[in-house]
mmCIF file of C-alpha atoms in Angstrom:
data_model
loop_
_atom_site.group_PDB
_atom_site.id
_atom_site.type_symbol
_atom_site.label_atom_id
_atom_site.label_comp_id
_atom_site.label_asym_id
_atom_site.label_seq_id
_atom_site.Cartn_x
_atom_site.Cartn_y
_atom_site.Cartn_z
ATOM 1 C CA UNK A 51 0.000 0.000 0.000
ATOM 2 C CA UNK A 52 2.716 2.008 1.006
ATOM 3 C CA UNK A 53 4.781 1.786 -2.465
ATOM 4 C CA UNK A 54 1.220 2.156 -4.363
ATOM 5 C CA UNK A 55 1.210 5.537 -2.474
ATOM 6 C CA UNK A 56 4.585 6.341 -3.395
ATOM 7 C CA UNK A 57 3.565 5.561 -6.924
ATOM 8 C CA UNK A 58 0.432 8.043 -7.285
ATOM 9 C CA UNK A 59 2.670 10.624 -5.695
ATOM 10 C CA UNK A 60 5.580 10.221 -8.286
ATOM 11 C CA UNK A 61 3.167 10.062 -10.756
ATOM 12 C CA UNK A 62 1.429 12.904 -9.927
ATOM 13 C CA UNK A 63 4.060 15.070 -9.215
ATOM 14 C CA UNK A 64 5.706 13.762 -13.243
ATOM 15 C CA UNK A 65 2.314 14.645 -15.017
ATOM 16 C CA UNK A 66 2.088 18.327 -12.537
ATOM 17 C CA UNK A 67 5.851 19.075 -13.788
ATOM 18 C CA UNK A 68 5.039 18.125 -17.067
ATOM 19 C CA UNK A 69 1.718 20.286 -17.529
ATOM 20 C CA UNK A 70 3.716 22.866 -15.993
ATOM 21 C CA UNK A 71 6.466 22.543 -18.202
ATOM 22 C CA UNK A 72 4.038 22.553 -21.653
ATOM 23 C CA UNK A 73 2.660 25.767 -20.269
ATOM 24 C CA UNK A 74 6.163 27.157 -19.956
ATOM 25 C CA UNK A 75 7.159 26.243 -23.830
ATOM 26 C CA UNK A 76 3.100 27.439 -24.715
ATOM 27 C CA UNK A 77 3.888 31.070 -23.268
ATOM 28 C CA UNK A 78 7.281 31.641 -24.337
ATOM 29 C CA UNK A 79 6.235 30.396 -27.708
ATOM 30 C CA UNK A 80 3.478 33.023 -27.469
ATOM 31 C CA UNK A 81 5.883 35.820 -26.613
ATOM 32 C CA UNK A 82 7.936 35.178 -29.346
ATOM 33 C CA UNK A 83 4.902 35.182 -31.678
ATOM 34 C CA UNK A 84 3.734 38.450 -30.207
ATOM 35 C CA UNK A 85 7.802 40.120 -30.244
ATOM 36 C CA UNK A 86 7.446 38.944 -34.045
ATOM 37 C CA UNK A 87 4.409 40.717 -34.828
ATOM 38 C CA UNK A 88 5.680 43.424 -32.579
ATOM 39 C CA UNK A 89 8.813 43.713 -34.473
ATOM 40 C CA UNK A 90 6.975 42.943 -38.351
ATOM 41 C CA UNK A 91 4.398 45.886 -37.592
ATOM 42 C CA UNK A 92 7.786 48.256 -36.715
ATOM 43 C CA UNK A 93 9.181 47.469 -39.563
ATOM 44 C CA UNK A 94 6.380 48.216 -41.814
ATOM 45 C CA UNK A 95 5.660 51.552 -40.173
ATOM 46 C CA UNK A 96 8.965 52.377 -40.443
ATOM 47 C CA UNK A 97 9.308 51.814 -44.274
ATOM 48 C CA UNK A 98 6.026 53.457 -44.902
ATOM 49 C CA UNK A 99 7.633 56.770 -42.980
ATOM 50 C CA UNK A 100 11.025 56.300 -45.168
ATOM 51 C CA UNK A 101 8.680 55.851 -48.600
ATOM 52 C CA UNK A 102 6.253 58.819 -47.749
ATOM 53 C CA UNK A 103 9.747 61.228 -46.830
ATOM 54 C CA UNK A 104 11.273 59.646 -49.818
ATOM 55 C CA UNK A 105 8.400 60.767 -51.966
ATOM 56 C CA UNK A 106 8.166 64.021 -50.769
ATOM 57 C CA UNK A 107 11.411 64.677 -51.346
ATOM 58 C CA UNK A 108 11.589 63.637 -54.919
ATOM 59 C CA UNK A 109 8.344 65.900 -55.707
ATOM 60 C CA UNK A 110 9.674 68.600 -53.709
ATOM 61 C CA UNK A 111 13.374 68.372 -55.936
ATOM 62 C CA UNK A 112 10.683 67.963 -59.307
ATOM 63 C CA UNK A 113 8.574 70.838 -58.718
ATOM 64 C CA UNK A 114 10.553 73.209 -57.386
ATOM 65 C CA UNK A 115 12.854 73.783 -60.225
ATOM 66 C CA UNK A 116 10.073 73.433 -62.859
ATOM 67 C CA UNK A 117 7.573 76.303 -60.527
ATOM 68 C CA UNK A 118 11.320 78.745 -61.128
ATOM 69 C CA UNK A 119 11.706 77.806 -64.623
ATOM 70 C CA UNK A 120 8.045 78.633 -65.595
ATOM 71 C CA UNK A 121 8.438 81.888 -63.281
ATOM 72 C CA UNK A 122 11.463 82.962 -65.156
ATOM 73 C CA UNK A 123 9.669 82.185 -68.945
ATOM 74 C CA UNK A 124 6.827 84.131 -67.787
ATOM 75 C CA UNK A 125 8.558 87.305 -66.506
ATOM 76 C CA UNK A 126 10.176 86.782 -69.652
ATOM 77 C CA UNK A 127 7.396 86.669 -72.098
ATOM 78 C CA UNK A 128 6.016 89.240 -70.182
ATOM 79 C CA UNK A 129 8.909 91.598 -70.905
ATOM 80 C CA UNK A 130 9.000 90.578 -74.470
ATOM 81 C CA UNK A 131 5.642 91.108 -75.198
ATOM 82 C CA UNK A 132 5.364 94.847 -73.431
ATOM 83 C CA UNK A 133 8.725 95.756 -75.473
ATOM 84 C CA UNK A 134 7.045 94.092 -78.641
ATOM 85 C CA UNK A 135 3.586 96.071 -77.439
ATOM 86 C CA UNK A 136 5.444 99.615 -77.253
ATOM 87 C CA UNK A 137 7.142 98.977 -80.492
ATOM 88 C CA UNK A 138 3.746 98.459 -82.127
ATOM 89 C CA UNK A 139 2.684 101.324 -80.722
ATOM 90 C CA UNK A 140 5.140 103.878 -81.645
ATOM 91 C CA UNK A 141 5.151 102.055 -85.379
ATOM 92 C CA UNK A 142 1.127 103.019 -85.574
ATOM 93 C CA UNK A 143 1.979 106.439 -84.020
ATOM 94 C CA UNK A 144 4.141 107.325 -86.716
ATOM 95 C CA UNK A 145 1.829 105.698 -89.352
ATOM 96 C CA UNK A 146 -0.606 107.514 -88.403
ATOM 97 C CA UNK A 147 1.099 110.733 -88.623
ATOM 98 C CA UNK A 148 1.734 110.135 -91.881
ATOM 99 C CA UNK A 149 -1.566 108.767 -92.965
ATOM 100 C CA UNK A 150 -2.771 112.242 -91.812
ATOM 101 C CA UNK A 151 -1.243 113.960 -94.838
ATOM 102 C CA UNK A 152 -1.119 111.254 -97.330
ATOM 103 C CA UNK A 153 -5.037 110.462 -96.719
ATOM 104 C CA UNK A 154 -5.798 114.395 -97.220
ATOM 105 C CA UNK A 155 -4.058 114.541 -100.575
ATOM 106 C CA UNK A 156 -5.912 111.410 -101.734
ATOM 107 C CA UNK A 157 -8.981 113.216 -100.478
ATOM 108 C CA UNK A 158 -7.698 116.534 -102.185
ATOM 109 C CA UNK A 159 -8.095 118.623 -99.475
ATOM 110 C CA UNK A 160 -4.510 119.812 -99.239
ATOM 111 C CA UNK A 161 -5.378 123.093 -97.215
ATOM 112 C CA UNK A 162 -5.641 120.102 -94.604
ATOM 113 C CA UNK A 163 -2.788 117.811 -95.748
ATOM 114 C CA UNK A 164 -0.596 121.573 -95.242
ATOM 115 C CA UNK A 165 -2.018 121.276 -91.923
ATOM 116 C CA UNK A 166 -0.258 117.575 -91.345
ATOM 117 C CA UNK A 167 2.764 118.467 -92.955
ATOM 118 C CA UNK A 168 3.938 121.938 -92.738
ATOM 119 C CA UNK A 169 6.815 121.847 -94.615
ATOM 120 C CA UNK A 170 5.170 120.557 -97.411
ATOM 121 C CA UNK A 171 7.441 122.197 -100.636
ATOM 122 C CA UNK A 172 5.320 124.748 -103.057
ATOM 123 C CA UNK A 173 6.344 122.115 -105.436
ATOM 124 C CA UNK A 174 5.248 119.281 -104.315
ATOM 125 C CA UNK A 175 1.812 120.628 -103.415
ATOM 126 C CA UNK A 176 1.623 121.835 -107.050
ATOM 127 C CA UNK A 177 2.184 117.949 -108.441
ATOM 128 C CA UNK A 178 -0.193 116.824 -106.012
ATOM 129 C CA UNK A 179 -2.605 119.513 -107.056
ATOM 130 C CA UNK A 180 -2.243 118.458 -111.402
ATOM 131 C CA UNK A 181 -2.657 114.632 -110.539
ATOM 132 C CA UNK A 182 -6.076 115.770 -108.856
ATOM 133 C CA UNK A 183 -7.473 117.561 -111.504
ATOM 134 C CA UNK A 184 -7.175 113.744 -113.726
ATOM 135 C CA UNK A 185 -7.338 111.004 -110.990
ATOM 136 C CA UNK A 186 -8.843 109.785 -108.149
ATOM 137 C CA UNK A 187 -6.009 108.966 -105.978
ATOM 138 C CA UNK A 188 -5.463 105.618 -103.012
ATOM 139 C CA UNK A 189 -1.901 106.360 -101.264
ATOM 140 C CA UNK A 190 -0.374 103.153 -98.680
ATOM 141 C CA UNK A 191 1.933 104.198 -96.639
ATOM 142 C CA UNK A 192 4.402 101.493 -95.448
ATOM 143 C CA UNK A 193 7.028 102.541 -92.510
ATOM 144 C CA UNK A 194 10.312 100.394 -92.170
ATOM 145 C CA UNK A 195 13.834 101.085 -90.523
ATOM 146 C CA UNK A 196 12.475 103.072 -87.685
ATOM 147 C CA UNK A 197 14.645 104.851 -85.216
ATOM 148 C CA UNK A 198 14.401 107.116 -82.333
ATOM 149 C CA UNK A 199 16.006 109.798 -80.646
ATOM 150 C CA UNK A 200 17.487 109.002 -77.081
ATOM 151 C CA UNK A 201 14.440 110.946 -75.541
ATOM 152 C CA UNK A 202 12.106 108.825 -78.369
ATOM 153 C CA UNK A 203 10.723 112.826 -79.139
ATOM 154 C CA UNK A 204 12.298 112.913 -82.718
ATOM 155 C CA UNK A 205 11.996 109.813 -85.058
ATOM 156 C CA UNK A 206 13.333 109.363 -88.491
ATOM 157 C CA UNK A 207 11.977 106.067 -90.774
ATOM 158 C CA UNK A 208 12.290 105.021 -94.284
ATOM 159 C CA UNK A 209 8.545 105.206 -96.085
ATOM 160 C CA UNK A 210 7.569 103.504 -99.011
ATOM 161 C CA UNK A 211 4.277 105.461 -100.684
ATOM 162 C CA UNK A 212 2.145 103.753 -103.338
ATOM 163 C CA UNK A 213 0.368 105.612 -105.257
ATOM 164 C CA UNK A 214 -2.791 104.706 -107.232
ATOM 165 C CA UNK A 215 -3.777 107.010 -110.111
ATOM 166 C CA UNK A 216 -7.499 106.356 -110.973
ATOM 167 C CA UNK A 217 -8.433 107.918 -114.349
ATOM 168 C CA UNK A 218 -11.837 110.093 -113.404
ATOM 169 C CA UNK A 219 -13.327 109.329 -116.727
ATOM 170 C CA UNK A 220 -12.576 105.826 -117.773
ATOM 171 C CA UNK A 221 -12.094 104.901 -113.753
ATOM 172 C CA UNK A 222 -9.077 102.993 -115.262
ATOM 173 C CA UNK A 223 -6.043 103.039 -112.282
ATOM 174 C CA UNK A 224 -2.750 102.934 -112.900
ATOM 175 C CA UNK A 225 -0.113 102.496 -110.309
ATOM 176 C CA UNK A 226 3.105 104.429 -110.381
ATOM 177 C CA UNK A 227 6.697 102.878 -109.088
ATOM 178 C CA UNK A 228 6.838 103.308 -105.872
ATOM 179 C CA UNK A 229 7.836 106.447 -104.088
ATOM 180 C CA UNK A 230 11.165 105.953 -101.501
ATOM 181 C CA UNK A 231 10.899 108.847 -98.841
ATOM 182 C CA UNK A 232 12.860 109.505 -95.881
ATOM 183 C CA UNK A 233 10.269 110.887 -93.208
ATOM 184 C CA UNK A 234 11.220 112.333 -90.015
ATOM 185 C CA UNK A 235 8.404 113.391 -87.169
ATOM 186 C CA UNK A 236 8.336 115.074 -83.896
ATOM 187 C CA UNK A 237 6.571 113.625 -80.794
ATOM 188 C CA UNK A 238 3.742 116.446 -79.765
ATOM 189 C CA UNK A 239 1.729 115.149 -77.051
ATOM 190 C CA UNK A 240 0.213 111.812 -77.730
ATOM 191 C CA UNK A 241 0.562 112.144 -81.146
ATOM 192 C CA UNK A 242 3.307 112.889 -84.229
ATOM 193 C CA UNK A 243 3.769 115.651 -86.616
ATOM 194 C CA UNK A 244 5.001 115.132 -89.770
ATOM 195 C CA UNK A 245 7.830 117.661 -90.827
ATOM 196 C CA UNK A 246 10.395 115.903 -93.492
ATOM 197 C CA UNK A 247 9.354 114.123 -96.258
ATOM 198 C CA UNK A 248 12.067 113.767 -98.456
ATOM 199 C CA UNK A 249 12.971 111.649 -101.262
ATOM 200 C CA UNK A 250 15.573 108.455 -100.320
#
């Protein structure tokens, strides 16, 4: 009885130390499942922080230069097109001038075309004056070679006029070679006044 005793005791106390022993290897196997997880869930939240900083800085180092580029074209253009805009400008000015006198001889009112250009010659208003009496007359003025004073108040310019002569009774036109002036005009307020018009 004594040894069967014994026994159950031994026994008991082998299966108690071996339970304990399978919870043991259960919960450190458990740890090191959790550490794992622990560790895997680091590492992914770490490479997701290097990517995002990674792509930030690669659109930061592609935008920035192209946002400076495009600033630079603009001012550019911008510069170009008011120089381009005040060229235009001072061309029309000048054409317009011009047109003043040439439209009132084709209109044959040369009391006003006097007006426009002062310094028209006796001579000149005389030719002008025959062609009328025969012909309808179209003048085109076309400006080239233009260049300004340092103050832009005095500007000198090559003209080419083209003169129509329309016959008044058969309404026939004939166009003579074209007429090379050198034309120089003075800046009065807004506007230009013709005073040279002489042949190139």
């Amino acid at each position: 009885g004594k040894w069967l005793v014994a026994l159950v005791l031994i026994a008991g106390a082998v299966g108690t130390g071996v339970v304990m022993q399978n919870n043991n290897q259960r919960e450190q196997e458990r740890q090191r499942i959790a550490q794992a997880h622990s560790d895997s869930v680091a590492r992914q939240q770490a490479f997701v922080a290097d990517s995002a900083q990674r792509a930030d800085s690669v659109l930061a180092a592609s935008t920035l230069p192209v946002a400076m580029v495009d600033t630079v074209a603009l001012r550019a253009k911008q510069h170009d097109d008011s120089v381009t805009n005040a060229k235009r400008q001072i061309r029309d000015g000048l054409l317009g001038g011009i047109s003043r006198y040439t439209n009132a001889v084709q209109q044959g009112d040369l009391v006003r075309a006097r007006a426009a250009f002062p310094n028209m010659s006796d001579q000149e208003q005389r030719q002008w004056q025959n062609a009328l009496e025969k012909f309808d007359l179209k003048i085109r003025v076309e400006p080239s070679n233009i260049a300004l004073s340092s103050h832009d108040s005095v500007a000198n310019l090559d003209v080419v006029l083209r003169v129509q002569y329309i016959d008044k009774s058969t309404k026939q036109p004939t166009s003579a070679r074209p007429n090379r002036r050198r034309a120089t005009l003075v800046r009065q307020g807004s506007g230009w006044q013709l005073t040279a018009l002489t042949p190139a």
